Coordinates of C-alpha atoms (C1' of nucleotides) in Angstrom, one line a residue:
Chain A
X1 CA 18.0 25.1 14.9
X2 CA 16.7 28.6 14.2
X3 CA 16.5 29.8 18.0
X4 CA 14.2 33.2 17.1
X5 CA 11.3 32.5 15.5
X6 CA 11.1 31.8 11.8
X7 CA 8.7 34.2 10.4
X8 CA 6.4 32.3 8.3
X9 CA 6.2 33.4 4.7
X10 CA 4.7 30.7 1.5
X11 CA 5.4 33.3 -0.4
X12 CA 8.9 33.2 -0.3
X13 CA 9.0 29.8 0.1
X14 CA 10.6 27.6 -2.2
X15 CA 8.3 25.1 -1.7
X16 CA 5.3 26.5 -2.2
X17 CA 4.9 25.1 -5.8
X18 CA 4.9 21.4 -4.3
X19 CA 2.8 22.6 -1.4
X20 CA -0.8 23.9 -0.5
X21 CA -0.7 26.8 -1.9
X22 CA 0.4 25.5 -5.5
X23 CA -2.7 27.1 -7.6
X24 CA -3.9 29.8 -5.8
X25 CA -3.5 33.6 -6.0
X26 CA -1.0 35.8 -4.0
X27 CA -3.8 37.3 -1.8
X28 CA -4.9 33.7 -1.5
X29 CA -2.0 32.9 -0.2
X30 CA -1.7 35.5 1.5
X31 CA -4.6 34.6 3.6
X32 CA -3.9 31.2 3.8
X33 CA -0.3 32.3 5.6
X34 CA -2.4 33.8 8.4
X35 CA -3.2 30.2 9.9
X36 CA 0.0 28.6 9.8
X37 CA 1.4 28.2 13.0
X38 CA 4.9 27.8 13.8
X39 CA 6.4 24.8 15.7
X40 CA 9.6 24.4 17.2
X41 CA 11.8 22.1 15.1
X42 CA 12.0 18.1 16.0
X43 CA 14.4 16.0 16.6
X44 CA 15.5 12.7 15.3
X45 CA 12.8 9.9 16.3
X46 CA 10.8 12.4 18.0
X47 CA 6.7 12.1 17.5
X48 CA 5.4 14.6 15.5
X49 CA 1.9 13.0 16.4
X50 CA 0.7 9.0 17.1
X51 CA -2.1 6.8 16.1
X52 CA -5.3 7.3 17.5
X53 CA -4.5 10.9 18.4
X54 CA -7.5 13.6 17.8
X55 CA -6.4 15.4 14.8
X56 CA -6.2 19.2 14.9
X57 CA -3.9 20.3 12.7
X58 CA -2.3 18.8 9.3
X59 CA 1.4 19.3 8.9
X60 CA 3.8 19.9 6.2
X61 CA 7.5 19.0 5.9
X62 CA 8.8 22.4 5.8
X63 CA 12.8 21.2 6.1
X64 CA 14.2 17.7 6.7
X65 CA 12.3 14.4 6.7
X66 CA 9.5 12.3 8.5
X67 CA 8.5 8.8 8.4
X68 CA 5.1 7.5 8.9
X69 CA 4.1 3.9 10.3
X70 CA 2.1 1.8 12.5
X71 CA 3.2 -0.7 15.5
X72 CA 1.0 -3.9 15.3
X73 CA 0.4 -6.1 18.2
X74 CA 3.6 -7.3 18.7
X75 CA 5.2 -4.2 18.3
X76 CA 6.9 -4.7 14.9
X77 CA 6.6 -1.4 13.0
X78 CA 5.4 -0.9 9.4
X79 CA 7.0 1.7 7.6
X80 CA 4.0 3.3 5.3
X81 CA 5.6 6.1 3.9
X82 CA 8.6 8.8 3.6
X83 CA 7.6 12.7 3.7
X84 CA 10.3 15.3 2.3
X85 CA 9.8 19.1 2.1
X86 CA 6.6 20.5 0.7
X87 CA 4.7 17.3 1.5
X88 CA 1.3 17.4 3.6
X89 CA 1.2 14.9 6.6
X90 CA -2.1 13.4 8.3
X91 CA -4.3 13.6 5.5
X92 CA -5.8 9.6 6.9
X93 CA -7.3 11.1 9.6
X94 CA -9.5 13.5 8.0
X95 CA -12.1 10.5 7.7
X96 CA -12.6 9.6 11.1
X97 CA -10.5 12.8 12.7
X98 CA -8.1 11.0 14.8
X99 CA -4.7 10.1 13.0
X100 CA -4.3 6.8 11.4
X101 CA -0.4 6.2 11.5
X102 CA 2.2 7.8 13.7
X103 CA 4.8 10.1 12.3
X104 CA 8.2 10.5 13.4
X105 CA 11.2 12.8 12.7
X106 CA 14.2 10.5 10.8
X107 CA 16.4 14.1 11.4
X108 CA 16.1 17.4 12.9
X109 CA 13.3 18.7 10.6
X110 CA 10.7 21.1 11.0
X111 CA 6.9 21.8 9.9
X112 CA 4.2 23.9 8.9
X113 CA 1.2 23.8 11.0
X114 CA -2.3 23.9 9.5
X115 CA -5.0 23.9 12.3
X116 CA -8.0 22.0 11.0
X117 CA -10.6 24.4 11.6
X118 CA -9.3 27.4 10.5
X119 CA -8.0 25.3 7.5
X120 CA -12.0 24.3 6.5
X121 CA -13.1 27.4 7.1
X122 CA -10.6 28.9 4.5
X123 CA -11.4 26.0 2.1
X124 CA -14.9 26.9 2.0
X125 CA -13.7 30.6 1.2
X126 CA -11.1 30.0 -1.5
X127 CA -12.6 26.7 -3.6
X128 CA -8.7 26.9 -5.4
X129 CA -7.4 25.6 -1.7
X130 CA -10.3 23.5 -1.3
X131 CA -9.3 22.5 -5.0
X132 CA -5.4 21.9 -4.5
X133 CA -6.4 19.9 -1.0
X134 CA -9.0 16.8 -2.5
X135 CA -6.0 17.0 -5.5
X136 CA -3.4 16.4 -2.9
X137 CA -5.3 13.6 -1.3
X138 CA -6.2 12.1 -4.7
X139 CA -2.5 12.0 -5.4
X140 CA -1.6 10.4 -2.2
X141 CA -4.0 7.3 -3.3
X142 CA -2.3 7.1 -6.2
X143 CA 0.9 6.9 -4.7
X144 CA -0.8 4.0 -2.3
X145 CA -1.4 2.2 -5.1
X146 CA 1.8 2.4 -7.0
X147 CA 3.2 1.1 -3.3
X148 CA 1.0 -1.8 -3.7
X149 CA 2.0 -3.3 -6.5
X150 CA 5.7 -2.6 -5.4
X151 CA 4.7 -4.4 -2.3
X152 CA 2.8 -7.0 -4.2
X153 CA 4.7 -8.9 -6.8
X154 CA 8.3 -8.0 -7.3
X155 CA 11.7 -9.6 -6.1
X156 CA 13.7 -7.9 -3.1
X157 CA 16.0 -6.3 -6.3
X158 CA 13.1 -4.6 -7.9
X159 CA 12.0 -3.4 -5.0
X160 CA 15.3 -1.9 -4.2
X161 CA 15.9 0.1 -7.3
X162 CA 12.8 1.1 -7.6
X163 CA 12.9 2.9 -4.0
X164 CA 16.1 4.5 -4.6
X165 CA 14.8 5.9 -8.3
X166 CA 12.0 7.1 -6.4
X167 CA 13.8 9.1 -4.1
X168 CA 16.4 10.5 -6.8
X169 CA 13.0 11.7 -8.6
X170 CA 11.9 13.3 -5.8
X171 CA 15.0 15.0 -4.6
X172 CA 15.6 16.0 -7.8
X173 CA 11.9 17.8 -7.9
X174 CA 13.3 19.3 -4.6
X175 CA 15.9 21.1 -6.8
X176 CA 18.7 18.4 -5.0
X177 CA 20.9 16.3 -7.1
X178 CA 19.1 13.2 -8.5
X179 CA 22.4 10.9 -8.6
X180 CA 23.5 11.8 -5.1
X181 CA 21.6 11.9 -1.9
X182 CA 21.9 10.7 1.7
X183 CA 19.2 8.6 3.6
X184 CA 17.7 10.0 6.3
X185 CA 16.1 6.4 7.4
X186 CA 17.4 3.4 8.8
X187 CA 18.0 -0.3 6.7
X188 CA 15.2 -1.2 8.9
X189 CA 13.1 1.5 7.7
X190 CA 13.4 0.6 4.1
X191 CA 13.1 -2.9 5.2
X192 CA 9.8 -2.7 6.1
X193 CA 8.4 -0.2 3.9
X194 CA 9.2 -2.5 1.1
X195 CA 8.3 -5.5 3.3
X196 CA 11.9 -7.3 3.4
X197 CA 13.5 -7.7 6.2
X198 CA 17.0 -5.0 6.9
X199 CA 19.3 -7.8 5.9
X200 CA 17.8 -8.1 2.4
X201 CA 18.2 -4.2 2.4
X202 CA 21.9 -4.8 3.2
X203 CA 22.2 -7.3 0.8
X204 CA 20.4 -6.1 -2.3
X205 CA 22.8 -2.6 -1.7
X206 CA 25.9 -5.2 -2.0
X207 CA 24.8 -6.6 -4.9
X208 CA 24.2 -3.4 -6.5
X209 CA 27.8 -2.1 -5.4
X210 CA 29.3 -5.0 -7.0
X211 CA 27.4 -4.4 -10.5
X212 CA 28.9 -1.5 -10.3
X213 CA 25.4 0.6 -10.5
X214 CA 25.8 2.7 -7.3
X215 CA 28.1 3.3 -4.6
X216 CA 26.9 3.2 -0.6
X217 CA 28.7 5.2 2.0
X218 CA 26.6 4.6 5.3
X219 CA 23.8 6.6 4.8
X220 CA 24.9 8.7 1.4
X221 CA 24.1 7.0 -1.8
X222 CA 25.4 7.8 -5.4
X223 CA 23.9 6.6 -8.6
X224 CA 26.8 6.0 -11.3
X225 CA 24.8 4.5 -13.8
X226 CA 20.6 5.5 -13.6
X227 CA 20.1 3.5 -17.0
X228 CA 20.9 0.2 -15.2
X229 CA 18.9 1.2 -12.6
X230 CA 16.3 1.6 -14.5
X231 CA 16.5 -1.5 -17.0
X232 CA 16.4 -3.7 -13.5
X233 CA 12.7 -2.3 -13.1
X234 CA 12.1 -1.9 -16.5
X235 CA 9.4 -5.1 -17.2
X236 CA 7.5 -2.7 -14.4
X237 CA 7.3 0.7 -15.3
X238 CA 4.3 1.3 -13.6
X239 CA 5.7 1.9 -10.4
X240 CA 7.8 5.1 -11.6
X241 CA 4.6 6.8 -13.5
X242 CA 4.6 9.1 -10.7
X243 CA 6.7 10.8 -8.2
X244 CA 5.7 8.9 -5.1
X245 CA 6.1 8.3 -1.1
Chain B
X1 CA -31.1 -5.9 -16.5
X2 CA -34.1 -3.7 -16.3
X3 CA -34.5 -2.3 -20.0
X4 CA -36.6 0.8 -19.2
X5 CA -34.3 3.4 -17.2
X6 CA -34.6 3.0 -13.6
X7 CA -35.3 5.7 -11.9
X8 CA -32.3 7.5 -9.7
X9 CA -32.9 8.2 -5.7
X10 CA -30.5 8.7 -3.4
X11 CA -33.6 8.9 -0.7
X12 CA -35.1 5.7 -1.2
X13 CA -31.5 4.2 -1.7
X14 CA -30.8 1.3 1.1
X15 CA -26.9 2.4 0.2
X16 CA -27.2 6.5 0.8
X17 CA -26.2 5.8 4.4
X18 CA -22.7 4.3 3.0
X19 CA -22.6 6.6 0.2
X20 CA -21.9 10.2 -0.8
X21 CA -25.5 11.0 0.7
X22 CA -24.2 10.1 4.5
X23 CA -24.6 13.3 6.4
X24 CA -26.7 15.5 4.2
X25 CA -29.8 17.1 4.4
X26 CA -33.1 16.0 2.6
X27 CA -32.8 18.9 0.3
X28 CA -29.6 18.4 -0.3
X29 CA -29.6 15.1 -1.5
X30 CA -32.0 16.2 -3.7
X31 CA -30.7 18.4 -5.2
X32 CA -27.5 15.2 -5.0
X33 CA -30.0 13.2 -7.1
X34 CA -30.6 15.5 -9.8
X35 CA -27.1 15.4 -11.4
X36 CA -26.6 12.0 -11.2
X37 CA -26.6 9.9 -14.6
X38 CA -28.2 6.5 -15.2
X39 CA -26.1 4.1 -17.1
X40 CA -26.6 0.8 -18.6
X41 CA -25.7 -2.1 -16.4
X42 CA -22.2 -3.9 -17.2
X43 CA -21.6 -7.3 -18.2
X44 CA -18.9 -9.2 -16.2
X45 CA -15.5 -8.1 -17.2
X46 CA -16.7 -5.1 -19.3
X47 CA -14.5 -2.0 -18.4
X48 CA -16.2 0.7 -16.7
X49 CA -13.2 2.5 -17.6
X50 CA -9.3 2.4 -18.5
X51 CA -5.8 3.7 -17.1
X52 CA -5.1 7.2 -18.8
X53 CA -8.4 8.0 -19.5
X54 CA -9.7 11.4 -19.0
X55 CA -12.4 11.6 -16.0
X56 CA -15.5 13.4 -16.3
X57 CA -17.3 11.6 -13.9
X58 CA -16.8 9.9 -10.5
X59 CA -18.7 6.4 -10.5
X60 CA -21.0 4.9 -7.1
X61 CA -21.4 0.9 -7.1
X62 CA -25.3 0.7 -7.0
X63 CA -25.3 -3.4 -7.3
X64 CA -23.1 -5.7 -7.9
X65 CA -19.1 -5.4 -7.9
X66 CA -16.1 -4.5 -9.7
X67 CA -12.4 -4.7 -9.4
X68 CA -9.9 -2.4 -9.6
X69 CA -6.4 -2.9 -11.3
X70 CA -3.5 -1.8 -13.2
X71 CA -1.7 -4.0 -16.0
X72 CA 2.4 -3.4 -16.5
X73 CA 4.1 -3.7 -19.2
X74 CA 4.6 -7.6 -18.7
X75 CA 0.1 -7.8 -19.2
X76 CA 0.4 -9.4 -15.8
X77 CA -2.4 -7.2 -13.8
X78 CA -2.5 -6.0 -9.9
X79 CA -5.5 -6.0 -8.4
X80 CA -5.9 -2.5 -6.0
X81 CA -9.1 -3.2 -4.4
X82 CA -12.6 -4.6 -4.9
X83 CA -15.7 -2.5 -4.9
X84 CA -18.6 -3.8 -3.2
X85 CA -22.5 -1.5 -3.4
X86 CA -22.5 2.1 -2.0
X87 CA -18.2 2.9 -2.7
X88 CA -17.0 5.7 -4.8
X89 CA -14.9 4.7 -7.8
X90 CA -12.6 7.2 -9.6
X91 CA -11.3 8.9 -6.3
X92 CA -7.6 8.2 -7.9
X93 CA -8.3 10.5 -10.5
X94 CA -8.8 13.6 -9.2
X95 CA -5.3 14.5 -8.9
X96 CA -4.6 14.8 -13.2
X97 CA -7.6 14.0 -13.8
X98 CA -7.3 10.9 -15.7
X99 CA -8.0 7.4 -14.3
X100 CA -4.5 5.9 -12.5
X101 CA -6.2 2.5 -12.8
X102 CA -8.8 0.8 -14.7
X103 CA -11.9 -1.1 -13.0
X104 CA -14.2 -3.6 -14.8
X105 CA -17.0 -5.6 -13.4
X106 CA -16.7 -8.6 -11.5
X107 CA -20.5 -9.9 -12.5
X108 CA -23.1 -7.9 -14.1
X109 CA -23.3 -4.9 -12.0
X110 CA -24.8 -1.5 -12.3
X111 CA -23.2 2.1 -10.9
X112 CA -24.4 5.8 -10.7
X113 CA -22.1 8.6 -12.4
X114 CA -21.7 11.8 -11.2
X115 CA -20.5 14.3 -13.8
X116 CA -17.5 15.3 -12.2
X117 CA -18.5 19.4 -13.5
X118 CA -21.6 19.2 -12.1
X119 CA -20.0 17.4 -9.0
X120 CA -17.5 20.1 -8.6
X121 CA -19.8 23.1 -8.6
X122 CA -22.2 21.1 -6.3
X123 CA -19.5 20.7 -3.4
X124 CA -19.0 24.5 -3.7
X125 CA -22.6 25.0 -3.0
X126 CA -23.3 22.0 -0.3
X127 CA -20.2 22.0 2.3
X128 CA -21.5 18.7 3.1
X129 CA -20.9 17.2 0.6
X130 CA -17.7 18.3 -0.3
X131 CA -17.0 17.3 3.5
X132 CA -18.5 13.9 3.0
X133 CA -16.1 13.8 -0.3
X134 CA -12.8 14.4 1.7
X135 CA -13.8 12.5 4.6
X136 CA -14.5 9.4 1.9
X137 CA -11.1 10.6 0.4
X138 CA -8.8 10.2 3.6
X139 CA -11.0 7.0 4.6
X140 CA -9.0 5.2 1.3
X141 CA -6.0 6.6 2.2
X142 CA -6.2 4.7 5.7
X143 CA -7.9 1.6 3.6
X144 CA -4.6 1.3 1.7
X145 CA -2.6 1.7 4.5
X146 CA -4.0 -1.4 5.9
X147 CA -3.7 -3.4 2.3
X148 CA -0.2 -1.9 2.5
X149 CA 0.3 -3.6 5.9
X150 CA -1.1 -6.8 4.7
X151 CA 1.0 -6.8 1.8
X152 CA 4.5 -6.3 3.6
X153 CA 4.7 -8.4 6.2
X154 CA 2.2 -11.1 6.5
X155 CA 2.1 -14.6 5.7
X156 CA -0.5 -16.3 3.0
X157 CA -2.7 -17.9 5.8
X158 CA -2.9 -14.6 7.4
X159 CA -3.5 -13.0 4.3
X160 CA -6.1 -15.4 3.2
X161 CA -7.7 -15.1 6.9
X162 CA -7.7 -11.3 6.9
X163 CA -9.2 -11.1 3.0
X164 CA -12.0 -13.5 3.9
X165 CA -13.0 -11.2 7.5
X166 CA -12.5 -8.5 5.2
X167 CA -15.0 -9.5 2.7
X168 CA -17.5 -10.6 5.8
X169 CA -17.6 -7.5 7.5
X170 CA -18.4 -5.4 4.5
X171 CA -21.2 -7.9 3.5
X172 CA -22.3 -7.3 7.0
X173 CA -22.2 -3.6 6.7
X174 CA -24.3 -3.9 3.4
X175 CA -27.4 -6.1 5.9
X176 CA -25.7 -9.6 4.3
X177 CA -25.2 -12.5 6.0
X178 CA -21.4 -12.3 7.6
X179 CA -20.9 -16.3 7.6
X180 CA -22.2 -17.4 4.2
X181 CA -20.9 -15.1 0.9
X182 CA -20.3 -15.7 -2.5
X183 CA -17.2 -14.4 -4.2
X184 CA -17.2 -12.8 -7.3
X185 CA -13.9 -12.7 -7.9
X186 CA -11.4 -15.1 -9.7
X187 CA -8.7 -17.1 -7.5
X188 CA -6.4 -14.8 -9.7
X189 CA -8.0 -11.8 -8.6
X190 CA -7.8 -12.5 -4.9
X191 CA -4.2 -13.7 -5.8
X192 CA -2.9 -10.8 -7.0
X193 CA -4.3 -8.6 -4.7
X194 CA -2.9 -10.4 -1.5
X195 CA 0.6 -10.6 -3.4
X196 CA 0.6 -14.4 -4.0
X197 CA -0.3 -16.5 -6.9
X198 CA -3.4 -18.4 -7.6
X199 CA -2.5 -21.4 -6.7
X200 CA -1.2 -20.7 -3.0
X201 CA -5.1 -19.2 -2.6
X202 CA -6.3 -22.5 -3.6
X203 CA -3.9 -24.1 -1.1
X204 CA -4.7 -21.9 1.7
X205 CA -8.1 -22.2 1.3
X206 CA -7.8 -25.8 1.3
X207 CA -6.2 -25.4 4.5
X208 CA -8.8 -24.2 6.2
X209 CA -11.3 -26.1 5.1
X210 CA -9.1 -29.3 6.4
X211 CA -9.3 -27.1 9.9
X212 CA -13.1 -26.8 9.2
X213 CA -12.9 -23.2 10.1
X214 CA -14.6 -22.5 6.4
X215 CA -16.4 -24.5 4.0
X216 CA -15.9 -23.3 -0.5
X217 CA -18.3 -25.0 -2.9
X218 CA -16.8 -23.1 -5.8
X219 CA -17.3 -19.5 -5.1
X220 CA -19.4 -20.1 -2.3
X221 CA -18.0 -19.4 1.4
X222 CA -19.2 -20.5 4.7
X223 CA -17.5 -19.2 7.5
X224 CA -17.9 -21.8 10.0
X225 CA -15.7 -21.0 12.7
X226 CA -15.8 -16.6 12.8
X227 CA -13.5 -16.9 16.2
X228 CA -11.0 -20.2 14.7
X229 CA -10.1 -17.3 11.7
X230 CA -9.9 -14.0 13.7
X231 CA -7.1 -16.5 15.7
X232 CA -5.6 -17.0 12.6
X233 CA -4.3 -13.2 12.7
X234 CA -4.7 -12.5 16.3
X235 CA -1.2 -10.4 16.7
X236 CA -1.9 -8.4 13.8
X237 CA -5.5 -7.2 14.3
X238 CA -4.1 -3.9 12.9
X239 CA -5.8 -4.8 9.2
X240 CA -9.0 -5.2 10.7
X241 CA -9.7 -2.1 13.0
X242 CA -11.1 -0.8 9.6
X243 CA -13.8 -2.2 7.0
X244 CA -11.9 -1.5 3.8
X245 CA -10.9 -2.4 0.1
Chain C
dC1 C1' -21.0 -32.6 -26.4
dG2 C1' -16.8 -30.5 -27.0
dT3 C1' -14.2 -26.3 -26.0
dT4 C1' -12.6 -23.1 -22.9
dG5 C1' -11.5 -21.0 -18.6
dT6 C1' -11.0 -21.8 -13.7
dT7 C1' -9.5 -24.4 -9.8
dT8 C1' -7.0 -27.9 -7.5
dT9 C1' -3.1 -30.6 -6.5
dG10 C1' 1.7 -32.3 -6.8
dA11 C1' 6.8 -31.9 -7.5
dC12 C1' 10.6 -29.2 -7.4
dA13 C1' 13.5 -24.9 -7.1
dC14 C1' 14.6 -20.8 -5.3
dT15 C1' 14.0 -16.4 -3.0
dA16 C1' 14.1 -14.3 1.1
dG17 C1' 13.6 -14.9 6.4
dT18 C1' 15.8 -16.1 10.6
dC19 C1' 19.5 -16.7 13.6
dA20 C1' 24.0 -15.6 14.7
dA21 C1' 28.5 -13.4 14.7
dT22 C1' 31.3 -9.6 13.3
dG23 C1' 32.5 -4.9 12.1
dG24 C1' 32.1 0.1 12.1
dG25 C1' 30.4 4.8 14.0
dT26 C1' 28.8 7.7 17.2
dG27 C1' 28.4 9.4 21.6
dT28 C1' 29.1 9.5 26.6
dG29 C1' 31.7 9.5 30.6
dG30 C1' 35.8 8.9 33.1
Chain D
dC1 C1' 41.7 12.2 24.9
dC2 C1' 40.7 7.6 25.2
dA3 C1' 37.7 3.6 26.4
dC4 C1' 33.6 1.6 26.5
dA5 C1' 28.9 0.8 25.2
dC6 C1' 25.2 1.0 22.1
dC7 C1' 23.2 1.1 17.8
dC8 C1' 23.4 0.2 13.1
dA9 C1' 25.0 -2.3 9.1
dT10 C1' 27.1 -6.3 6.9
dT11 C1' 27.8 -11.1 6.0
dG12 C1' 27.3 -16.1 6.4
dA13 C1' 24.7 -20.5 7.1
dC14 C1' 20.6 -22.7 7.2
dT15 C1' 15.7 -23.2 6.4
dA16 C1' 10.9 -22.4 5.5
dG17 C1' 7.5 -20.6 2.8
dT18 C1' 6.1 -19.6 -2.0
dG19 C1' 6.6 -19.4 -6.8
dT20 C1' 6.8 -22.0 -11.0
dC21 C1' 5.7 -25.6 -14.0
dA22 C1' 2.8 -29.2 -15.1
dA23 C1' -1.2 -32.1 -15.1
dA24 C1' -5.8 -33.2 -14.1
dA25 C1' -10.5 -32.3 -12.5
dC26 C1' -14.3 -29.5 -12.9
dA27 C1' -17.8 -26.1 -14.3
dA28 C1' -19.7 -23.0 -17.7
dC29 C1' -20.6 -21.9 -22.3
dG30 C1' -22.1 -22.2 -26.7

DNA sequence: CGTTGTTTTGACACTAGTCAATGGGTGTGG
DNA sequence: CCACACCCATTGACTAGTGTCAAAACAACG
């Protein structure tokens, strides 16, 4: 949207605490500023890389939100996870160096570039970034696993509230309200991240409208009452232990 | 099993090529071998260690295999994955450092620890390893992704299907026999780690033994028809492009 | 040899998927 | 500025796949 050139700065970034450089020193920083390259925003469903793609750069969510998934065979898409600002995108395809999952743009967003081999090189000269980094993938496997057990053994109504709590914790961490946020993704989206189909989506949002728990305007959702929420997930606390995607 | 300690090498390890080891030098894995800890083998179902505890060490499977899980507030558990010889246990934890799951042994099984300290100061030295590390990292993140794909949107035959290949390819990559196996895990286990209750494992299996694709004498598996139960999950061969827990 | 835990099988209920029709928004072009 | 088309979301009807409950068979253990 910016038409000049945003001038790259983590420094004065607000989102630097959630980000890469959360841990290191201001010349660190500083240093680690030097390799970011600047992309020109994306647009709604536009790529911002695809499966089996040679990975050269990781990305984070500088503004706006992504969406990772994968198409199977018969070209039915599975939703794996949500990025918002400050997050770091195509840590899967450090193993084998070609992206894993496809990401795509759910609204006009924009990112921060972090070329892969000036990032190693930098991690092998500041062991904080190397540090932050295996903690950043460490806490992406524990967000994995907290989506497995959502994914593994609770109703369509659990798995509901539990997404929208998720998001109000992470907005909130964002410095956004955490009782009143808009959706940037399709039913369908939630749909099959939680593995229910769009119409479940629909309806679980109904039913939650009529207890009088939240109230749905197209894509902006407000919480009225969080404790209610929260007691329809509460034999499963698990899955809110951390702040997730 | 073996009362007098036996002794540690990474060198003479069959596993080192699917373990931390992969991709270092001679002298570097010896100097690998030196900080590694020898600890009594575990008895089936003894912890090797719980949710919430603080990590000091990361753990290799060096025989037998253990199952990951966390238990909600309801005692009902979730299986995350099974660990079979020559995988990394602990990864989870390096974000706070304390275990976000507990693992205990599926049979009497034995594991090397490496002192996360010593570990730590190790990768700075040996940019190998703390390559090998990450790379082992990001390869569960895309191992979850797959279990998360399994989970959402598939039914119990081709969840059963895809858990058996599963288990056969990694025997395979361990120099086992793909077509005979035993499991050594409960119904349970598998149950609540495919999102479906014990009994609809026992029916499925039954199911394909009455298709005399497989053959079960207890916890024995015989794969008799490899191509019959690739079929099985032909338009989703997404969970299978990647031998994972 | 009895106790305990695991596995299998059956009967039934119920959640959620599928198919289909309708409604509402947004955007494009005349 | 309005009309049309397209996409997204909602709602209903019906159905299939699984979960739950219960009982029994079986193996493993002391």
């Amino acid at each position: 949207m910016t038409p000049n050139p945003p001038k790259t700065s983590c420094l004065s970034c607000k989102l630097s605490d959630l980000c890469l450089p959360y841990g290191l020193q201001i010349n660190e920083v500083e240093t680690l500023e030097i390799i970011i390259k600047i992309k020109r925003p994306l647009q709604i469903d536009e790529l911002l890389y695809s499966k089996d793609e040679l990975c050269k750069s990781l990305y984070a969510v500088k503004s706006g939100s992504f969406r990772s998934f994968i198409m199977n065979s018969e070209g039915i898409e599975q939703t794996l996870g949500f990025y918002l600002p400050g997050e770091l995108m195509g840590l899967d395809a450090l193993f084998e160096g070609r992206f894993s999952s496809s990401v795509d743009a759910l609204e006009t967003s924009s990112v921060c570039e972090l070329p892969l081999t000036r990032l190693n090189e930098l991690c092998t000269e500041i062991p904080n970034l190397q540090y932050q980094l295996t903690r950043i993938l460490s806490k992406e496997i524990s967000a994995n696993h907290e989506q497995m057990i959502l994914l593994g053994q609770n109703s369509a109504k659990i798995k509901m509230a539990t997404f929208l709590l998720m998001l109000s914790k992470r907005y909130s961490a964002l410095g956004y309200s955490s009782n009143a946020f808009n959706l940037s993704m399709r039913r369908q989206d939630i749909g099959n991240y939680l593995g229910v189909s769009h119409e479940t989506i629909s309806r679980q949002l109904s039913v939650l409208i009529k207890e009088n728990i939240i109230t749905v305007n197209h894509r902006a959702i407000k919480i009225l009452d969080l404790d209610l929420l929260k007691a329809i997930i509460e034999p499963c606390q698990t899955a809110l232990s951390n702040d997730t995607h």
